[in-house]
Structures are given as C-alpha cells and as structure tokens.
Amino acid sequence: MAGYVGILVSDPWLENQFTQVELRSLKTHFTSMRRESGKLTVEDLASRMSRLKVVGENLSEQERADFIADLYPNLNDEVDFEFFLKVYLKLHAHASARTGSPAKNSSAFLKAATTTLLHTISESEKASYVAHINNYLAQDGFLNKYLPINPSSNDLFEIVKDGVLLCKLINVAVPGTIDERAINTKRLLNPWERNENHTLCLNSAKAIGCTVVNIGTQDFIEGRIQLLADLNLKKTPQLVELVDDSKDVEELMSLPPEKILLRWMNFQLKKSPYKKIVSNFSTDVKDAEAYAHLLNVLAPEHSNPSTLAVKDPFQRAKLVLEHADRMGCKRYLTTKDIVDGSPNLNLAFVAHIFQHRNGLSTQTKQISFLETLPDDAQVSREERVFRFWINSLGNSTYIDNVFEDLRNGWILLETLDKVSPGIVNWKIASRPPIKLPFKKVENCNQVVKIGKQLKFSLVNIAGNDIVQGNKKLILAYLWQLMRYNILQLLKNLRFHSHGKEITDVDILRWANTKVSDSGSQSRMDSFKDKSLSDGIFFLELLCAVQPRSVNWSLVTKGVTDEQKKMNATYIISIARKLGCSIFLLPEDITEVNQKMILTLTASIMYWFLKQPVEEKPSATSDSENGSQVETISNSTTDDSASESSVE
C-alpha cells in the first residue's frame, strides 16, 4: 500500500529525496513564505529561505540569489511547492559542498537523511557493488554491452540512470519480482520511460524489503537481499543445528538474517580455540583473527599456519583473503576493508562464506523439529505483506518479523501516527528498549484503544495479546490498519470524494465503471470473484487508467496455472511501474486473495485519482471524469451492502 496521509509530491524521484517529516516542515515554510505577499516568485526565494537550516545558515542572501539566478533566469516566474523543493535540494547540496569536507576518494550522492542531504559511499563499497553486478549480470542479453563496469570509474552511475540495471538487480536478489516485459528497454529512453523504470524499481524494491524512504546508492544496489536469501530455515533447514529444541527453532525463525549469520559464525567458532563472541561485522572482526579461525574450521585443507602467527592485522587479513580464494569463495572486499571494519562489506564476506561452505550437517536429527512447527503459507504471506508495508512507511526501526518486532507496541504506535497523524498520545508511550513488561502492555493497550477509535473490529483483543505475539490477532489488526490507510488516502483526495468516507463498495464500483467505460465487458462481482484469477480484469483496468501501460501482445489467455501466474506477475509490475505501492504476490491474484485484491484495486484507484485532471491518462472525456467523481461521492457507505466488503 502507499504511505500514510502526508504531503503528496507528483514526481516520485523528488518525493523519495525527503522523509515525510522533512516534507511537512518544508511545506510549512513554503506556505509561510507565500502567505507574506500572496505569492512567491523565483526572485523572492533568496531572501525568504534565510530561515531554513543549512541553506540559511551557510549561504548569505547574495550567495543564494546568485546561485538561483544562474540556474533559473526567469526570476518573475511564480514558484509552486515542487519547484521550491528542487531549489532547496540544489541549494542544500551547494551549501554542504562548501562547508563540508567530503572524504578523500569518495563520491557524494543526493540523499534525504534525517540530518543531512548528502550520502557518501567509499570507493571500496562502490568497487564491491560493481563486482557484484559484473558477476551476476554478466550474461544478461540487454546489459552485456555495458558490462563489465570499470570499478575505478563512475560508469556505474551513468548506466543506472535509465533504471534497467536497477530492475535487473532486483530480480537477481529475488527472482521473479519484476516481470521484465514491463521494463522499458529501448536503446534510447525518453524521460517519461526512464521515470517509469525508476518508479517500477523503487516500488519493487519496497516490495522485497529494501528501505527506500531515505534512498541512497546502497539501497538501489541491494545485493544484501540476495546475499542473505539463504539464511532461513526454508532455504537452509540445516540451520536448526544452531539450536537445542523446538522452542529455540521458533526463536531462530524470528531472527533477522544478520543475527542468524552471527549465530552461525559463533557456532562454528566454538569448534576452534577462539574464545571471543563476535557480535558485529565491524570492530569484532577487524583484526581478522575470527576470520582465520572460522576458515580453518570450514576449510582446514586450505589453512596456512602463518595466518594466526603474524602480528600485523593487515598481513593476517591478506592471508585470510588468500584462504578464501583457495576455497573458491567469492569476495568483494580488500584487506583494508577488513581492518577498517567496514560493516557492509564484512557482512557480505561472511554471507559469501556461508553460501559457499556453511559447515552444517546435512543429516542432522534436529531437522525433525521443523516437522512439528506450523507451516501456514497464508500466514507467512500475510506477515510478509504487512512487514514490508510497515517498513515502507519509514518508522524508526526496521522490522524483520511482525509477530516478534511489534510486541512492545512502539512500532505499531509509530505506524498509527503515520496513518492518522496526531492520534497517538506520546506522553504515555514508552520508547524502546523497554525492560519492564507492564510498559509494553501499556503501549499495546494504547494501540488497541486507538484501533477502537478508528472503528476496527477488535472483539476480545487486549494489549497483552499483542505482547504475547498472538499471530491471528496481530494479523487481524494489521489488515484493518492497512485497509484504513488506503481508505483514508482515497478520502483525502477531496476533489473526488467530497470529504466523504470511501468504502469497499465505492472501490468495487469505481473499478467496474472504469473498465466498462473503456468498452470492455469484464467486471468483478466482488473482491473474491474467482473469475479474477486469470488477471484479465486487472489488465483491462490498468489499460483503462493508462492506455499505453499494457502491451496486449504479451498477455496470455490465462487458461493454465502457469499462464495465470504470468499475467499476475505482469499486472503487479505494470501497477508498480505506474506508481502504485503494492506488496502482494502473484499467488494473491491467481488464488483471489480477497484482502490483497482489495488493496490492489484501491492502489490503482488512488494512483488514478491523484493525477491532475488535465493530465489524467485516460481515454475518458472531462464530462466522463465528472460523472465518475459524482459516482464516488454519492455511493452508499454501507459496507455490508455488498459481499465485496472485506472484514
């Protein structure tokens, strides 16, 4: 689903340069500036931006005026909010470049972090990302003319501009995430087509768990997802060797991949003379001793006695990397990266070692524990959807498991505050780390209380149910919260809703009207209509809201399960390419998952209705648009009137 009701920016790239906190602050400043004289021109910006931090403090008014005049000679042009944001970004970068001292041999890239708009990436990190790309995409038919990339140049940042490489990387990380039929791959792309690829990439990255609220280069080049893909019990059931009983297995399953990797590393180190506990991939490994012992355990046939005998960390790190090479283990870091304690590159190094040789038994009896654990695919899929949706909102903490990471109530309170700003009473909330159990219950009690304010169905649900990690109740709460979010987003498009509540019935009626107006006979009777499984209705809906979005020559008849899945994958990629932020899987369409079908339809509706009327990509006339608005505003608000209502 899309983010919470906040400041909307039509340009996806521009919106992703800021957090919602920053956008609200800048919107307040912009409104205040414009209110002073009734309008705001380019010429006014230099003087009125003096109150902005960094821009106002580090540049004089004359310096701001000269910089703006060089970029925008038409000083009498009136400024809207998005133009103001673009000027602010450029001034911020200019001010930071003057006052800051970028690290030697590093490249700076625009990024909206909480404290700065500059993100630096080391040459070592860039080289490791380039090596990852060269290794995994070398055989790609479209990209092979650009590969291999020279790690010492900035070619990487030229190649990614059209968005194709980024989309391909996402599919390397999680195969099948993007239907490559939806990627614009002409030799020369126009700005619209490039923007479509970037939008597809960003929305797909969110859907596989990448953090893109404060987006930086490392978020685009997300090898991390792929490197850690095998660190779960489904892919590597031998991981149960790390625990003693079924209770510990459940705990292991709830850990984030990085924690599992650390646990695995310490498990192997117990077989060596090394007595320390490795708790991070930075300071604890920078002397390379842990690596030396780890590789001796995993590949003793390639060990070198000199590795542990040398005193110089650089020399030891060099011998460790030589040991890894003899094992045939890919590695993208240098001796300096180890000694400097680069966390990202050391994490990647250990992940590569795990992938190549994990040293776990293939016939352990403990695998039988897995047979006693519940294997509910539907619960797992819903947990994934809600987890990625919550992470996309930009909360203070990235969550790895909703059943574990929401139990103290704090992230739920943050999510509620983003969905309905101001609804949380922060004075009575306890921020993590929370040691006292009753404080967790207090947070969760407020979560339940707010849910009831929002008219969620919370019969027999108490705060303690969340603290105890009750899966069924947590999923029920999160579904209602996600549904409330999209309905509020639609309601806040007041031009269309007239400020009235939007219901499931309205969404169903809107979708059928759009498809009917386009000349198609398709319709859906409800969000659980089994005829939706072939995907044709949603392809026609997407074509209705953006006629150029669907290439019908790529669409299958949808008779077999495989053909239906191909259509479903294409639908999801096309919707993300338009700008819909959705988290469902192809199976949710082919199996007609009622909840996810509603979110898909609502996301398409939201995207369409927030387009400017004069630019709305539809074949309908202005009068038809007006009729559509009237249909929504006058529709019934009784959810129970249709079986499409999702409880």
PDB file of N, CA and C in Angstrom, residues 97-180:
ATOM      1  N   ALA A  97      28.433  21.303   0.138  1.00  0.00           N
ATOM      2  CA  ALA A  97      29.712  21.146  -0.562  1.00  0.00           C
ATOM      3  C   ALA A  97      30.706  22.221  -0.135  1.00  0.00           C
ATOM      4  N   ARG A  98      30.186  23.396   0.188  1.00  0.00           N
ATOM      5  CA  ARG A  98      31.074  24.492   0.609  1.00  0.00           C
ATOM      6  C   ARG A  98      31.562  24.333   2.032  1.00  0.00           C
ATOM      7  N   THR A  99      30.683  23.842   2.886  1.00  0.00           N
ATOM      8  CA  THR A  99      31.043  23.784   4.308  1.00  0.00           C
ATOM      9  C   THR A  99      31.599  22.445   4.733  1.00  0.00           C
ATOM     10  N   GLY A 100      31.204  21.394   4.019  1.00  0.00           N
ATOM     11  CA  GLY A 100      31.655  20.056   4.407  1.00  0.00           C
ATOM     12  C   GLY A 100      32.988  19.720   3.788  1.00  0.00           C
ATOM     13  N   SER A 101      33.572  18.618   4.240  1.00  0.00           N
ATOM     14  CA  SER A 101      34.818  18.117   3.683  1.00  0.00           C
ATOM     15  C   SER A 101      34.622  16.661   3.320  1.00  0.00           C
ATOM     16  N   PRO A 102      34.178  16.406   2.094  1.00  0.00           N
ATOM     17  CA  PRO A 102      33.933  15.019   1.704  1.00  0.00           C
ATOM     18  C   PRO A 102      35.184  14.175   1.854  1.00  0.00           C
ATOM     19  N   ALA A 103      34.985  12.936   2.254  1.00  0.00           N
ATOM     20  CA  ALA A 103      36.117  12.046   2.466  1.00  0.00           C
ATOM     21  C   ALA A 103      36.899  11.869   1.179  1.00  0.00           C
ATOM     22  N   LYS A 104      38.211  11.737   1.308  1.00  0.00           N
ATOM     23  CA  LYS A 104      39.060  11.535   0.148  1.00  0.00           C
ATOM     24  C   LYS A 104      38.674  10.236  -0.548  1.00  0.00           C
ATOM     25  N   ASN A 105      38.704  10.262  -1.897  1.00  0.00           N
ATOM     26  CA  ASN A 105      38.367   9.084  -2.700  1.00  0.00           C
ATOM     27  C   ASN A 105      36.951   8.588  -2.443  1.00  0.00           C
ATOM     28  N   SER A 106      36.054   9.501  -2.187  1.00  0.00           N
ATOM     29  CA  SER A 106      34.659   9.094  -2.051  1.00  0.00           C
ATOM     30  C   SER A 106      33.813   9.940  -2.979  1.00  0.00           C
ATOM     31  N   SER A 107      32.648   9.423  -3.324  1.00  0.00           N
ATOM     32  CA  SER A 107      31.719  10.135  -4.190  1.00  0.00           C
ATOM     33  C   SER A 107      30.476  10.450  -3.386  1.00  0.00           C
ATOM     34  N   ALA A 108      29.934  11.650  -3.558  1.00  0.00           N
ATOM     35  CA  ALA A 108      28.757  12.053  -2.784  1.00  0.00           C
ATOM     36  C   ALA A 108      27.521  11.987  -3.654  1.00  0.00           C
ATOM     37  N   PHE A 109      26.434  11.525  -3.083  1.00  0.00           N
ATOM     38  CA  PHE A 109      25.190  11.388  -3.823  1.00  0.00           C
ATOM     39  C   PHE A 109      24.045  11.955  -2.995  1.00  0.00           C
ATOM     40  N   LEU A 110      23.115  12.602  -3.703  1.00  0.00           N
ATOM     41  CA  LEU A 110      21.987  13.240  -3.042  1.00  0.00           C
ATOM     42  C   LEU A 110      21.124  12.227  -2.325  1.00  0.00           C
ATOM     43  N   LYS A 111      20.848  12.510  -1.083  1.00  0.00           N
ATOM     44  CA  LYS A 111      20.006  11.604  -0.298  1.00  0.00           C
ATOM     45  C   LYS A 111      19.344  12.391   0.821  1.00  0.00           C
ATOM     46  N   ALA A 112      18.103  12.056   1.121  1.00  0.00           N
ATOM     47  CA  ALA A 112      17.397  12.732   2.202  1.00  0.00           C
ATOM     48  C   ALA A 112      17.487  11.913   3.468  1.00  0.00           C
ATOM     49  N   ALA A 113      18.457  12.189   4.277  1.00  0.00           N
ATOM     50  CA  ALA A 113      18.541  11.563   5.588  1.00  0.00           C
ATOM     51  C   ALA A 113      17.990  12.543   6.593  1.00  0.00           C
ATOM     52  N   THR A 114      17.860  12.106   7.816  1.00  0.00           N
ATOM     53  CA  THR A 114      17.271  12.972   8.827  1.00  0.00           C
ATOM     54  C   THR A 114      18.156  14.181   9.105  1.00  0.00           C
ATOM     55  N   THR A 115      19.467  13.978   9.048  1.00  0.00           N
ATOM     56  CA  THR A 115      20.362  15.051   9.447  1.00  0.00           C
ATOM     57  C   THR A 115      21.050  15.726   8.279  1.00  0.00           C
ATOM     58  N   THR A 116      21.093  15.113   7.116  1.00  0.00           N
ATOM     59  CA  THR A 116      21.834  15.690   6.000  1.00  0.00           C
ATOM     60  C   THR A 116      21.252  15.205   4.692  1.00  0.00           C
ATOM     61  N   LEU A 117      21.507  15.944   3.629  1.00  0.00           N
ATOM     62  CA  LEU A 117      21.059  15.522   2.310  1.00  0.00           C
ATOM     63  C   LEU A 117      22.215  14.976   1.490  1.00  0.00           C
ATOM     64  N   LEU A 118      23.338  14.692   2.131  1.00  0.00           N
ATOM     65  CA  LEU A 118      24.463  14.116   1.419  1.00  0.00           C
ATOM     66  C   LEU A 118      24.789  12.744   1.971  1.00  0.00           C
ATOM     67  N   HIS A 119      25.004  11.807   1.063  1.00  0.00           N
ATOM     68  CA  HIS A 119      25.409  10.461   1.477  1.00  0.00           C
ATOM     69  C   HIS A 119      26.716  10.153   0.783  1.00  0.00           C
ATOM     70  N   THR A 120      27.676   9.664   1.503  1.00  0.00           N
ATOM     71  CA  THR A 120      28.946   9.321   0.895  1.00  0.00           C
ATOM     72  C   THR A 120      29.104   7.823   0.822  1.00  0.00           C
ATOM     73  N   ILE A 121      29.705   7.392  -0.259  1.00  0.00           N
ATOM     74  CA  ILE A 121      29.952   5.972  -0.454  1.00  0.00           C
ATOM     75  C   ILE A 121      31.428   5.798  -0.766  1.00  0.00           C
ATOM     76  N   SER A 122      32.089   4.912  -0.076  1.00  0.00           N
ATOM     77  CA  SER A 122      33.522   4.737  -0.262  1.00  0.00           C
ATOM     78  C   SER A 122      33.807   4.060  -1.587  1.00  0.00           C
ATOM     79  N   GLU A 123      35.018   4.262  -2.075  1.00  0.00           N
ATOM     80  CA  GLU A 123      35.427   3.610  -3.313  1.00  0.00           C
ATOM     81  C   GLU A 123      35.410   2.091  -3.151  1.00  0.00           C
ATOM     82  N   SER A 124      35.723   1.599  -1.952  1.00  0.00           N
ATOM     83  CA  SER A 124      35.699   0.153  -1.721  1.00  0.00           C
ATOM     84  C   SER A 124      34.287  -0.395  -1.864  1.00  0.00           C
ATOM     85  N   GLU A 125      33.313   0.334  -1.290  1.00  0.00           N
ATOM     86  CA  GLU A 125      31.926  -0.113  -1.413  1.00  0.00           C
ATOM     87  C   GLU A 125      31.488  -0.085  -2.871  1.00  0.00           C
ATOM     88  N   LYS A 126      31.848   0.988  -3.564  1.00  0.00           N
ATOM     89  CA  LYS A 126      31.476   1.076  -4.980  1.00  0.00           C
ATOM     90  C   LYS A 126      32.083  -0.085  -5.761  1.00  0.00           C
ATOM     91  N   ALA A 127      33.352  -0.381  -5.487  1.00  0.00           N
ATOM     92  CA  ALA A 127      34.021  -1.482  -6.190  1.00  0.00           C
ATOM     93  C   ALA A 127      33.339  -2.817  -5.895  1.00  0.00           C
ATOM     94  N   SER A 128      32.889  -2.993  -4.651  1.00  0.00           N
ATOM     95  CA  SER A 128      32.237  -4.263  -4.303  1.00  0.00           C
ATOM     96  C   SER A 128      30.887  -4.388  -4.997  1.00  0.00           C
ATOM     97  N   TYR A 129      30.147  -3.276  -5.099  1.00  0.00           N
ATOM     98  CA  TYR A 129      28.875  -3.312  -5.795  1.00  0.00           C
ATOM     99  C   TYR A 129      29.087  -3.606  -7.287  1.00  0.00           C
ATOM    100  N   VAL A 130      30.104  -2.969  -7.854  1.00  0.00           N
ATOM    101  CA  VAL A 130      30.411  -3.200  -9.269  1.00  0.00           C
ATOM    102  C   VAL A 130      30.779  -4.661  -9.507  1.00  0.00           C
ATOM    103  N   ALA A 131      31.588  -5.225  -8.607  1.00  0.00           N
ATOM    104  CA  ALA A 131      31.974  -6.630  -8.743  1.00  0.00           C
ATOM    105  C   ALA A 131      30.740  -7.536  -8.674  1.00  0.00           C
ATOM    106  N   HIS A 132      29.822  -7.192  -7.779  1.00  0.00           N
ATOM    107  CA  HIS A 132      28.579  -7.959  -7.638  1.00  0.00           C
ATOM    108  C   HIS A 132      27.786  -7.915  -8.943  1.00  0.00           C
ATOM    109  N   ILE A 133      27.667  -6.729  -9.520  1.00  0.00           N
ATOM    110  CA  ILE A 133      26.925  -6.561 -10.777  1.00  0.00           C
ATOM    111  C   ILE A 133      27.608  -7.309 -11.911  1.00  0.00           C
ATOM    112  N   ASN A 134      28.919  -7.126 -12.029  1.00  0.00           N
ATOM    113  CA  ASN A 134      29.660  -7.799 -13.101  1.00  0.00           C
ATOM    114  C   ASN A 134      29.537  -9.315 -13.002  1.00  0.00           C
ATOM    115  N   ASN A 135      29.488  -9.817 -11.781  1.00  0.00           N
ATOM    116  CA  ASN A 135      29.433 -11.260 -11.576  1.00  0.00           C
ATOM    117  C   ASN A 135      28.057 -11.835 -11.910  1.00  0.00           C
ATOM    118  N   TYR A 136      26.999 -11.174 -11.416  1.00  0.00           N
ATOM    119  CA  TYR A 136      25.670 -11.753 -11.520  1.00  0.00           C
ATOM    120  C   TYR A 136      24.903 -11.370 -12.785  1.00  0.00           C
ATOM    121  N   LEU A 137      25.318 -10.295 -13.455  1.00  0.00           N
ATOM    122  CA  LEU A 137      24.579  -9.859 -14.642  1.00  0.00           C
ATOM    123  C   LEU A 137      25.397  -9.969 -15.922  1.00  0.00           C
ATOM    124  N   ALA A 138      26.531 -10.646 -15.842  1.00  0.00           N
ATOM    125  CA  ALA A 138      27.435 -10.729 -16.994  1.00  0.00           C
ATOM    126  C   ALA A 138      26.771 -11.342 -18.214  1.00  0.00           C
ATOM    127  N   GLN A 139      25.847 -12.275 -17.997  1.00  0.00           N
ATOM    128  CA  GLN A 139      25.219 -12.991 -19.114  1.00  0.00           C
ATOM    129  C   GLN A 139      23.902 -12.359 -19.561  1.00  0.00           C
ATOM    130  N   ASP A 140      23.528 -11.228 -18.986  1.00  0.00           N
ATOM    131  CA  ASP A 140      22.258 -10.614 -19.361  1.00  0.00           C
ATOM    132  C   ASP A 140      22.331 -10.074 -20.788  1.00  0.00           C
ATOM    133  N   GLY A 141      21.353 -10.469 -21.607  1.00  0.00           N
ATOM    134  CA  GLY A 141      21.371 -10.104 -23.018  1.00  0.00           C
ATOM    135  C   GLY A 141      21.317  -8.617 -23.277  1.00  0.00           C
ATOM    136  N   PHE A 142      20.591  -7.868 -22.445  1.00  0.00           N
ATOM    137  CA  PHE A 142      20.480  -6.424 -22.666  1.00  0.00           C
ATOM    138  C   PHE A 142      21.683  -5.662 -22.117  1.00  0.00           C
ATOM    139  N   LEU A 143      22.190  -6.095 -20.949  1.00  0.00           N
ATOM    140  CA  LEU A 143      23.248  -5.334 -20.268  1.00  0.00           C
ATOM    141  C   LEU A 143      24.660  -5.706 -20.699  1.00  0.00           C
ATOM    142  N   ASN A 144      24.816  -6.820 -21.437  1.00  0.00           N
ATOM    143  CA  ASN A 144      26.185  -7.272 -21.709  1.00  0.00           C
ATOM    144  C   ASN A 144      27.005  -6.265 -22.503  1.00  0.00           C
ATOM    145  N   LYS A 145      26.328  -5.338 -23.202  1.00  0.00           N
ATOM    146  CA  LYS A 145      27.091  -4.318 -23.938  1.00  0.00           C
ATOM    147  C   LYS A 145      27.691  -3.260 -23.007  1.00  0.00           C
ATOM    148  N   TYR A 146      27.184  -3.215 -21.748  1.00  0.00           N
ATOM    149  CA  TYR A 146      27.711  -2.241 -20.780  1.00  0.00           C
ATOM    150  C   TYR A 146      28.673  -2.884 -19.779  1.00  0.00           C
ATOM    151  N   LEU A 147      28.688  -4.203 -19.730  1.00  0.00           N
ATOM    152  CA  LEU A 147      29.472  -4.918 -18.723  1.00  0.00           C
ATOM    153  C   LEU A 147      30.703  -5.558 -19.357  1.00  0.00           C
ATOM    154  N   PRO A 148      31.794  -5.741 -18.582  1.00  0.00           N
ATOM    155  CA  PRO A 148      31.919  -5.384 -17.165  1.00  0.00           C
ATOM    156  C   PRO A 148      32.123  -3.882 -16.966  1.00  0.00           C
ATOM    157  N   ILE A 149      31.638  -3.402 -15.838  1.00  0.00           N
ATOM    158  CA  ILE A 149      31.813  -1.993 -15.465  1.00  0.00           C
ATOM    159  C   ILE A 149      33.184  -1.820 -14.836  1.00  0.00           C
ATOM    160  N   ASN A 150      33.835  -0.731 -15.139  1.00  0.00           N
ATOM    161  CA  ASN A 150      35.144  -0.414 -14.554  1.00  0.00           C
ATOM    162  C   ASN A 150      34.927   0.162 -13.157  1.00  0.00           C
ATOM    163  N   PRO A 151      35.384  -0.541 -12.104  1.00  0.00           N
ATOM    164  CA  PRO A 151      35.123  -0.057 -10.740  1.00  0.00           C
ATOM    165  C   PRO A 151      35.835   1.245 -10.392  1.00  0.00           C
ATOM    166  N   SER A 152      36.866   1.597 -11.134  1.00  0.00           N
ATOM    167  CA  SER A 152      37.601   2.828 -10.820  1.00  0.00           C
ATOM    168  C   SER A 152      36.967   4.055 -11.464  1.00  0.00           C
ATOM    169  N   SER A 153      35.966   3.846 -12.313  1.00  0.00           N
ATOM    170  CA  SER A 153      35.289   4.966 -12.953  1.00  0.00           C
ATOM    171  C   SER A 153      33.928   5.192 -12.306  1.00  0.00           C
ATOM    172  N   ASN A 154      33.224   6.207 -12.809  1.00  0.00           N
ATOM    173  CA  ASN A 154      31.861   6.453 -12.350  1.00  0.00           C
ATOM    174  C   ASN A 154      30.841   5.952 -13.370  1.00  0.00           C
ATOM    175  N   ASP A 155      31.255   4.991 -14.203  1.00  0.00           N
ATOM    176  CA  ASP A 155      30.353   4.459 -15.231  1.00  0.00           C
ATOM    177  C   ASP A 155      29.093   3.864 -14.615  1.00  0.00           C
ATOM    178  N   LEU A 156      29.227   3.283 -13.419  1.00  0.00           N
ATOM    179  CA  LEU A 156      28.077   2.667 -12.761  1.00  0.00           C
ATOM    180  C   LEU A 156      26.913   3.642 -12.675  1.00  0.00           C
ATOM    181  N   PHE A 157      27.218   4.886 -12.311  1.00  0.00           N
ATOM    182  CA  PHE A 157      26.154   5.853 -12.051  1.00  0.00           C
ATOM    183  C   PHE A 157      25.575   6.431 -13.335  1.00  0.00           C
ATOM    184  N   GLU A 158      26.260   6.229 -14.451  1.00  0.00           N
ATOM    185  CA  GLU A 158      25.686   6.572 -15.746  1.00  0.00           C
ATOM    186  C   GLU A 158      24.767   5.450 -16.220  1.00  0.00           C
ATOM    187  N   ILE A 159      25.232   4.199 -16.024  1.00  0.00           N
ATOM    188  CA  ILE A 159      24.475   3.044 -16.513  1.00  0.00           C
ATOM    189  C   ILE A 159      23.139   2.901 -15.783  1.00  0.00           C
ATOM    190  N   VAL A 160      23.105   3.272 -14.494  1.00  0.00           N
ATOM    191  CA  VAL A 160      21.858   3.077 -13.735  1.00  0.00           C
ATOM    192  C   VAL A 160      20.801   4.126 -14.050  1.00  0.00           C
ATOM    193  N   LYS A 161      21.157   5.156 -14.803  1.00  0.00           N
ATOM    194  CA  LYS A 161      20.229   6.267 -14.991  1.00  0.00           C
ATOM    195  C   LYS A 161      18.929   5.871 -15.689  1.00  0.00           C
ATOM    196  N   ASP A 162      18.984   4.875 -16.576  1.00  0.00           N
ATOM    197  CA  ASP A 162      17.750   4.520 -17.278  1.00  0.00           C
ATOM    198  C   ASP A 162      16.897   3.528 -16.489  1.00  0.00           C
ATOM    199  N   GLY A 163      17.398   3.060 -15.340  1.00  0.00           N
ATOM    200  CA  GLY A 163      16.603   2.210 -14.467  1.00  0.00           C
ATOM    201  C   GLY A 163      16.612   0.727 -14.808  1.00  0.00           C
ATOM    202  N   VAL A 164      17.139   0.356 -15.981  1.00  0.00           N
ATOM    203  CA  VAL A 164      17.100  -1.049 -16.391  1.00  0.00           C
ATOM    204  C   VAL A 164      17.976  -1.906 -15.483  1.00  0.00           C
ATOM    205  N   LEU A 165      19.202  -1.453 -15.242  1.00  0.00           N
ATOM    206  CA  LEU A 165      20.120  -2.217 -14.394  1.00  0.00           C
ATOM    207  C   LEU A 165      19.530  -2.427 -13.000  1.00  0.00           C
ATOM    208  N   LEU A 166      18.903  -1.401 -12.470  1.00  0.00           N
ATOM    209  CA  LEU A 166      18.334  -1.499 -11.130  1.00  0.00           C
ATOM    210  C   LEU A 166      17.216  -2.542 -11.080  1.00  0.00           C
ATOM    211  N   CYS A 167      16.375  -2.548 -12.108  1.00  0.00           N
ATOM    212  CA  CYS A 167      15.303  -3.546 -12.170  1.00  0.00           C
ATOM    213  C   CYS A 167      15.875  -4.953 -12.279  1.00  0.00           C
ATOM    214  N   LYS A 168      16.919  -5.104 -13.083  1.00  0.00           N
ATOM    215  CA  LYS A 168      17.547  -6.421 -13.245  1.00  0.00           C
ATOM    216  C   LYS A 168      18.168  -6.887 -11.929  1.00  0.00           C
ATOM    217  N   LEU A 169      18.756  -5.956 -11.183  1.00  0.00           N
ATOM    218  CA  LEU A 169      19.376  -6.304  -9.897  1.00  0.00           C
ATOM    219  C   LEU A 169      18.339  -6.812  -8.900  1.00  0.00           C
ATOM    220  N   ILE A 170      17.169  -6.203  -8.916  1.00  0.00           N
ATOM    221  CA  ILE A 170      16.106  -6.656  -8.013  1.00  0.00           C
ATOM    222  C   ILE A 170      15.737  -8.097  -8.332  1.00  0.00           C
ATOM    223  N   ASN A 171      15.695  -8.436  -9.611  1.00  0.00           N
ATOM    224  CA  ASN A 171      15.380  -9.814  -9.989  1.00  0.00           C
ATOM    225  C   ASN A 171      16.520 -10.778  -9.669  1.00  0.00           C
ATOM    226  N   VAL A 172      17.745 -10.272  -9.610  1.00  0.00           N
ATOM    227  CA  VAL A 172      18.852 -11.112  -9.156  1.00  0.00           C
ATOM    228  C   VAL A 172      18.670 -11.417  -7.675  1.00  0.00           C
ATOM    229  N   ALA A 173      18.268 -10.395  -6.920  1.00  0.00           N
ATOM    230  CA  ALA A 173      18.102 -10.560  -5.471  1.00  0.00           C
ATOM    231  C   ALA A 173      16.932 -11.480  -5.150  1.00  0.00           C
ATOM    232  N   VAL A 174      15.773 -11.211  -5.743  1.00  0.00           N
ATOM    233  CA  VAL A 174      14.578 -12.038  -5.530  1.00  0.00           C
ATOM    234  C   VAL A 174      13.984 -12.335  -6.906  1.00  0.00           C
ATOM    235  N   PRO A 175      14.376 -13.451  -7.503  1.00  0.00           N
ATOM    236  CA  PRO A 175      13.937 -13.772  -8.871  1.00  0.00           C
ATOM    237  C   PRO A 175      12.421 -13.704  -9.022  1.00  0.00           C
ATOM    238  N   GLY A 176      12.011 -13.100 -10.150  1.00  0.00           N
ATOM    239  CA  GLY A 176      10.587 -13.030 -10.460  1.00  0.00           C
ATOM    240  C   GLY A 176       9.860 -11.848  -9.865  1.00  0.00           C
ATOM    241  N   THR A 177      10.563 -10.985  -9.103  1.00  0.00           N
ATOM    242  CA  THR A 177       9.879  -9.828  -8.510  1.00  0.00           C
ATOM    243  C   THR A 177       9.322  -8.908  -9.590  1.00  0.00           C
ATOM    244  N   ILE A 178      10.120  -8.628 -10.616  1.00  0.00           N
ATOM    245  CA  ILE A 178       9.700  -7.748 -11.704  1.00  0.00           C
ATOM    246  C   ILE A 178       9.509  -8.587 -12.970  1.00  0.00           C
ATOM    247  N   ASP A 179       8.376  -8.423 -13.614  1.00  0.00           N
ATOM    248  CA  ASP A 179       8.159  -9.045 -14.914  1.00  0.00           C
ATOM    249  C   ASP A 179       8.926  -8.205 -15.933  1.00  0.00           C
ATOM    250  N   GLU A 180       9.961  -8.779 -16.515  1.00  0.00           N
ATOM    251  CA  GLU A 180      10.841  -7.994 -17.383  1.00  0.00           C
ATOM    252  C   GLU A 180      10.132  -7.496 -18.636  1.00  0.00           C
TER     253      GLU A 180
END
